[in-house]
Short mmCIF file of C-alpha atoms and ligand atoms in Angstrom, two decimals:
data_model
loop_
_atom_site.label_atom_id
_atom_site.label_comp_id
_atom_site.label_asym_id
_atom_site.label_seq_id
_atom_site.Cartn_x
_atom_site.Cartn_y
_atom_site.Cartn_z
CA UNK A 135 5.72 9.32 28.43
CA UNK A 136 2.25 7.65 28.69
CA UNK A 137 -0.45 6.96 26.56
CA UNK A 138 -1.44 10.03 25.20
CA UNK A 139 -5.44 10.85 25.17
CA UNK A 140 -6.47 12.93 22.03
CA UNK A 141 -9.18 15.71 22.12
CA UNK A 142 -12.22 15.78 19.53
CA UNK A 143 -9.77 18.36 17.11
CA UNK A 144 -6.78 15.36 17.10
CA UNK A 145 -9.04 12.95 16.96
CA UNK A 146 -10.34 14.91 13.87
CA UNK A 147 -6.67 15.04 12.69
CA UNK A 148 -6.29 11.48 13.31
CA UNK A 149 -9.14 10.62 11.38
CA UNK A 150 -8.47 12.57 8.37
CA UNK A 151 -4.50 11.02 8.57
CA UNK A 152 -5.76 7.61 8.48
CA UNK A 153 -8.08 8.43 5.88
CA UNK A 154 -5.89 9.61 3.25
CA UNK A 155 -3.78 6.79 4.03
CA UNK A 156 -6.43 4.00 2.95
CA UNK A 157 -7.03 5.76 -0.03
CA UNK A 158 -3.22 5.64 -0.90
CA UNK A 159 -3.34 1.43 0.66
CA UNK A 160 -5.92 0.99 -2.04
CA UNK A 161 -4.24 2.75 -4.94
CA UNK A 162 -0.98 0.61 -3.96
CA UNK A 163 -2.82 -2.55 -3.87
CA UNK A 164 -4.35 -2.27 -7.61
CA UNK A 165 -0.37 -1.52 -8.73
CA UNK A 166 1.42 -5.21 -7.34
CA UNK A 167 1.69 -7.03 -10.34
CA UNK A 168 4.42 -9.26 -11.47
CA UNK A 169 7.25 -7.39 -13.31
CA UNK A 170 6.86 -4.18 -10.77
CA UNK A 171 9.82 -3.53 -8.82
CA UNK A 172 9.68 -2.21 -5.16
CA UNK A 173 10.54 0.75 -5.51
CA UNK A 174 8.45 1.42 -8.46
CA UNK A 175 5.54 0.58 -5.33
CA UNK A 176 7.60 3.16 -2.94
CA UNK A 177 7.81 5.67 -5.59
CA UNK A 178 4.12 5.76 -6.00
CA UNK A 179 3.34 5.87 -2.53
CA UNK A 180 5.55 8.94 -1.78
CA UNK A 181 4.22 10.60 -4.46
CA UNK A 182 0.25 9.78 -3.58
CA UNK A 183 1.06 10.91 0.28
CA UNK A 184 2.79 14.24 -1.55
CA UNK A 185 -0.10 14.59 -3.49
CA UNK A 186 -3.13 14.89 -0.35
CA UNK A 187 -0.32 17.10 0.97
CA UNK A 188 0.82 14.37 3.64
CA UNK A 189 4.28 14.21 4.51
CA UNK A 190 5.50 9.85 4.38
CA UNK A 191 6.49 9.58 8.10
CA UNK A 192 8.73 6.19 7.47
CA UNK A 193 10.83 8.07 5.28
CA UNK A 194 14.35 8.93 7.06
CA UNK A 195 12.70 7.51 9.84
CA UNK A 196 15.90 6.56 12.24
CA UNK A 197 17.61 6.42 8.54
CA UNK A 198 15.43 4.51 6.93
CA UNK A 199 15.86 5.09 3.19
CA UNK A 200 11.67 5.10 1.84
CA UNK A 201 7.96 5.74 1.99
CA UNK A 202 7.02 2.34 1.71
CA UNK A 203 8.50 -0.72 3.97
CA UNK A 204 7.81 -4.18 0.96
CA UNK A 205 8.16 -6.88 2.39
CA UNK A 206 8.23 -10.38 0.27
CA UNK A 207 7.87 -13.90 1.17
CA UNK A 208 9.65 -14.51 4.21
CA UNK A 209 10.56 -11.29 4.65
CA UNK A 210 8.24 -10.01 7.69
CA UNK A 211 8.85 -6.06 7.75
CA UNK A 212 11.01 -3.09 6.93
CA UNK A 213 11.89 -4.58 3.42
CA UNK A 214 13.74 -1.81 1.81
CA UNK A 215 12.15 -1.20 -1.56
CA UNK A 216 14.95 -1.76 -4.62
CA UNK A 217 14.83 -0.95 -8.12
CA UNK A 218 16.38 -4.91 -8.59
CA UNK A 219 13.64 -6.86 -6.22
CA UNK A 220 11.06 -7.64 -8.75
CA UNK A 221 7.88 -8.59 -7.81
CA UNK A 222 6.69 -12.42 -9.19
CA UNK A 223 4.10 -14.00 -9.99
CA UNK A 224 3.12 -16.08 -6.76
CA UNK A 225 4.83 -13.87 -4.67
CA UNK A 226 3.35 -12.42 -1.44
CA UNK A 227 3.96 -8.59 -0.70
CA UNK A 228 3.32 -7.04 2.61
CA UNK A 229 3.36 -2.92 2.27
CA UNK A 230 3.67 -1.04 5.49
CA UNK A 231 3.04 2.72 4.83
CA UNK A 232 1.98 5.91 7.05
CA UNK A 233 1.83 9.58 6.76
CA UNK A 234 1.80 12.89 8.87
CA UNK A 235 -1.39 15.19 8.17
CA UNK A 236 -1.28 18.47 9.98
CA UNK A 237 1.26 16.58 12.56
CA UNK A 238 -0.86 13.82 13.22
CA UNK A 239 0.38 10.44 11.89
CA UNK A 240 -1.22 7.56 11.01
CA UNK A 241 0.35 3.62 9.94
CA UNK A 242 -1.33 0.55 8.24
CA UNK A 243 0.63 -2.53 6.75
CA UNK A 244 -1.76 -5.16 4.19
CA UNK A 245 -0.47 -7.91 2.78
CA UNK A 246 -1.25 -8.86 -0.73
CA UNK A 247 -1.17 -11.83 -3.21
CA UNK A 248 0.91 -11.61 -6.48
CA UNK A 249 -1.90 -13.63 -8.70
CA UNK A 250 -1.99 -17.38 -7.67
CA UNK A 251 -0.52 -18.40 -4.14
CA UNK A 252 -0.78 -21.63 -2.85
CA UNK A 253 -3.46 -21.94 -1.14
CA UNK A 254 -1.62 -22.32 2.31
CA UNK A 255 0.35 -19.00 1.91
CA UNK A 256 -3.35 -17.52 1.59
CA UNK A 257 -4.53 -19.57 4.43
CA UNK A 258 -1.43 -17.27 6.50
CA UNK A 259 -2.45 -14.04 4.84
CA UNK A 260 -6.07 -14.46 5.84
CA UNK A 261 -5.52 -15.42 9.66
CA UNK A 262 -3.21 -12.69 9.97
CA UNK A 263 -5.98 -10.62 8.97
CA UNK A 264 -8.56 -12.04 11.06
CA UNK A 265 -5.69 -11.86 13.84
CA UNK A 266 -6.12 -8.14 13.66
CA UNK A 267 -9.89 -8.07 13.57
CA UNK A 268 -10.44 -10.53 16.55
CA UNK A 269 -7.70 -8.09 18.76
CA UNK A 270 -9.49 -5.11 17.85
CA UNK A 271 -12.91 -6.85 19.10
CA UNK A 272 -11.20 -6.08 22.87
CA UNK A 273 -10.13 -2.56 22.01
CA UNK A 274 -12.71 -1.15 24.15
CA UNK A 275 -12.83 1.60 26.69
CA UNK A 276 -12.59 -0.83 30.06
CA UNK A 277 -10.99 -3.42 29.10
CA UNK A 278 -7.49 -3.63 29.16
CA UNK A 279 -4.37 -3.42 26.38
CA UNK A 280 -3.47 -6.63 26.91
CA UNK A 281 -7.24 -8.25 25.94
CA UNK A 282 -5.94 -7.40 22.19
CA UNK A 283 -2.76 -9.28 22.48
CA UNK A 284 -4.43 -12.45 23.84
CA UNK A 285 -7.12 -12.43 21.57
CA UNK A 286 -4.56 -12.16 18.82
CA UNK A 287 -2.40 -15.00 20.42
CA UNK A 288 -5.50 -17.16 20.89
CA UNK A 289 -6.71 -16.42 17.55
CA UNK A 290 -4.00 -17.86 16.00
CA UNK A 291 -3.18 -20.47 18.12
CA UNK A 292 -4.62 -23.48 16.53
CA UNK A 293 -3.38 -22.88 13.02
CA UNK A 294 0.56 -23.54 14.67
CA UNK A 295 1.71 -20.22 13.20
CA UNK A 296 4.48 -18.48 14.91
CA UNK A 297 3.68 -14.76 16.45
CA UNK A 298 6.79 -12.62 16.02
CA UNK A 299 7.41 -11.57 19.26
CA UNK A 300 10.75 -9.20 18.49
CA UNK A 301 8.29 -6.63 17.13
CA UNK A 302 4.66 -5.07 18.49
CA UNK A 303 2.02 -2.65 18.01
CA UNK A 304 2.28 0.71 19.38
CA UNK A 305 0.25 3.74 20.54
CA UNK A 306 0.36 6.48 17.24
CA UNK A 307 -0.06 10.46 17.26
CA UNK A 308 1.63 13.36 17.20
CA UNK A 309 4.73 10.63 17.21
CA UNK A 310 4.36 7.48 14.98
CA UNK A 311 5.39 5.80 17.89
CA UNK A 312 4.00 6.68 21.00
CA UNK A 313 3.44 4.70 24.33
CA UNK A 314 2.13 1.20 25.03
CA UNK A 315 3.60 -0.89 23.52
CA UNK A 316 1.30 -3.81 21.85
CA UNK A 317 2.47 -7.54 22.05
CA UNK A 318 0.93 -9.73 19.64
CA UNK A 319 1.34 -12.61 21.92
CA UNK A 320 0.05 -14.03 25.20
CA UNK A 321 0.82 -11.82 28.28
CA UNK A 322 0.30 -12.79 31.75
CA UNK A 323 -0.58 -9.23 32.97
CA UNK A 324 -3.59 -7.04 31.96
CA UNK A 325 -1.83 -3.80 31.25
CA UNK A 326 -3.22 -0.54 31.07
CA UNK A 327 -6.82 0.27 30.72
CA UNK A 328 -7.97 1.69 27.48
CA UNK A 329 -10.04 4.46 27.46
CA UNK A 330 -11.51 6.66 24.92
CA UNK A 331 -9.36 8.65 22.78
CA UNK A 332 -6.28 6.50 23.16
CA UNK A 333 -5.28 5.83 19.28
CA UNK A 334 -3.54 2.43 18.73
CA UNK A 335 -1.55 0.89 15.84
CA UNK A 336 -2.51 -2.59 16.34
CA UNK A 337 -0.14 -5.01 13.89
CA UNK A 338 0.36 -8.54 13.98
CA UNK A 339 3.32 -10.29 12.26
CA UNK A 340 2.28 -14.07 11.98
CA UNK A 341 5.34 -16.76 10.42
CA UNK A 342 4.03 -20.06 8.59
CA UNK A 343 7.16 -21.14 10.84
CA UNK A 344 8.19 -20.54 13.89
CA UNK A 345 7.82 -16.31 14.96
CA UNK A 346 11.98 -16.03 15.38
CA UNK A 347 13.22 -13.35 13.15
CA UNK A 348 16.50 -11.94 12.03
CA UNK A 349 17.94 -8.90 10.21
CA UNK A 350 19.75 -8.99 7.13
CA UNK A 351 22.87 -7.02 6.88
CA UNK A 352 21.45 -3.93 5.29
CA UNK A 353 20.23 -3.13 8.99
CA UNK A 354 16.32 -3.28 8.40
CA UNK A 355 14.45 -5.99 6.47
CA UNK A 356 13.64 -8.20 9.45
CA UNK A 357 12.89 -12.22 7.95
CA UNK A 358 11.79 -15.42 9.49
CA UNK A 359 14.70 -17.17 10.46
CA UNK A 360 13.79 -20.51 9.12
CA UNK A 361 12.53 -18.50 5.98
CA UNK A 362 9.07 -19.61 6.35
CA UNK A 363 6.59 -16.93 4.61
CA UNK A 364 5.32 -14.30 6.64
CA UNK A 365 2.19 -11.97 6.66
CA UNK A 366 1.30 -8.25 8.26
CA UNK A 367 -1.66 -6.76 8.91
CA UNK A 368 -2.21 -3.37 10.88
CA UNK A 369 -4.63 -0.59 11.43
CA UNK A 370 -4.76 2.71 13.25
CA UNK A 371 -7.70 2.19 15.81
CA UNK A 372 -9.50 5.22 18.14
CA UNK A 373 -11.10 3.94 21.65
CA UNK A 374 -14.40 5.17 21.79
CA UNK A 375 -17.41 5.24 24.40
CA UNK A 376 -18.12 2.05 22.01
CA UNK A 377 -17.12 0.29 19.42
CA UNK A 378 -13.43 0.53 18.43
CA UNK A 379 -13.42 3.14 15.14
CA UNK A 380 -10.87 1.70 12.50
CA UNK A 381 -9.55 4.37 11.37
CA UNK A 382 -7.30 3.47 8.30
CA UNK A 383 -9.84 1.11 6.94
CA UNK A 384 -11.76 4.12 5.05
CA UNK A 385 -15.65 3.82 4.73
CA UNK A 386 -16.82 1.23 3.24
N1 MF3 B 537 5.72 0.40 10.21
C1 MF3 B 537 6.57 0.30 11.33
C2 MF3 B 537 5.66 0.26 12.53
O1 MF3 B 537 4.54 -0.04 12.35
C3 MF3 B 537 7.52 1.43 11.35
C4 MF3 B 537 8.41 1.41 10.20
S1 MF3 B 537 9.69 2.43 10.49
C5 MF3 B 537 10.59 2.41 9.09
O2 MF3 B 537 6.00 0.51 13.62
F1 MF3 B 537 11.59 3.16 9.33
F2 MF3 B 537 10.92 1.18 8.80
F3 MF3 B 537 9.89 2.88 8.14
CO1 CO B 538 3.13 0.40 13.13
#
């Protein structure tokens, strides 16, 4: 279909999507605690997207059962939140959430620590961050899609993470999943050009292991095949004239 370019009124729509959205990230974040079950976390989030209004775009999303994909420990993504998963102490909780505001939809994933982590599982969460932020440093009108997913790749290199490969980025609108695709890994050609109004959901996956994943039998949570710990991080991002707006990171 192509990568859609907004107008100034979607990217207004985009804006205000993604901004609701960090609000309800935030509120999430302050609730992980040990003793709080999954889908006490889903429950909230549906009902703080209901609340702005905001419809949770996940939700029967090609059947998928929640709001709120939580992901623990070596699971990577799509954990499907259960009133029996209880959240531990030491525990680290990746929550992948988006909504639809006025048909525009916006996605962001943070992972979180469950009180003390050893220090290498923070190690992962924090270079999975910074895995995001050094990608997003190339999303530029000019330069070209793949400049994120080699800066991401090259990024985290030298730490011997794995990149999950089976799963990338995509471009986000009036579809939560819209074309290009984004690999977080090394790609040989440049891809498309980015130019200004193009709205990207730019999300590495990083493994302490190796990046193979599989899927468990209830169709969705993806994990780390050799069970390593894994960490998410992803924003909506607008190309601009200039610098690359983050758009589900709220001001701040
Ligand atoms: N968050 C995923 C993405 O970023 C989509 C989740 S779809 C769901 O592409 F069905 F699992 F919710
Ligand atoms: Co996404």
């Amino acid at each position: 279909m192509g990568i859609t370019i907004k107008s100034p009124r979607e990217i207004e729509l985009m804006r205000e999507s993604c901004r609701i959205l960090s609000l309800v990230h935030d509120e999430l974040a302050g609730m992980i605690r040990p003793g709080i079950s999954t889908k006490e976390i889903d429950r909230a989030g549906e009902e703080l997207i209901r609340s702005y209004g905001c419809t949770p775009n996940f939700l029967h999303y090609q059947g998928y059962p929640a709001s709120v994909c939580v992901s623990v420990n070596e699971e990577v993504v799509h954990g499907i939140p259960s009133e029996a998963r209880i959240i531990q102490e030491g525990d680290i909780v990746s929550l992948d959430m988006g909504l639809i505001y006025h048909g525009y939809h916006s996605d962001a994933a943070r992972t979180h620590a469950v009180g003390e982590i050893s220090p290498a599982a923070q190690k992962l969460i924090e270079v999975t961050r910074q895995s995001f932020f050094e990608g997003v440093k190339m999303a530029k009108a000019g330069n070209h899609l793949h400049d994120i997913s080699n800066a991401i790749a090259a990024y985290v290199k030298p730490y011997g993470y794995g990149i999950v490969r089976a799963l990338v980025g995509h471009g986000i609108g009036t579809r939560m999943h819209e074309d290009p695709q984004i690999p977080n890994f090394a790609q040989i050609r440049r891809g498309p050009k980015l130019k200004p109004g193009m709205t990207l959901a730019i999300e590495p996956m990083i493994n302490m292991g190796t990046g193979d994943v599989e899927w468990l039998d209830d169709g969705w949570t993806v994990v780390s095949a050799d069970h390593s710990l894994s960490a998410h991080y992803e924003n909506t991002v607008l190309i601009t004239d200039g610098e690359p707006e983050i758009l589900t990171l709220g001001k701040r």
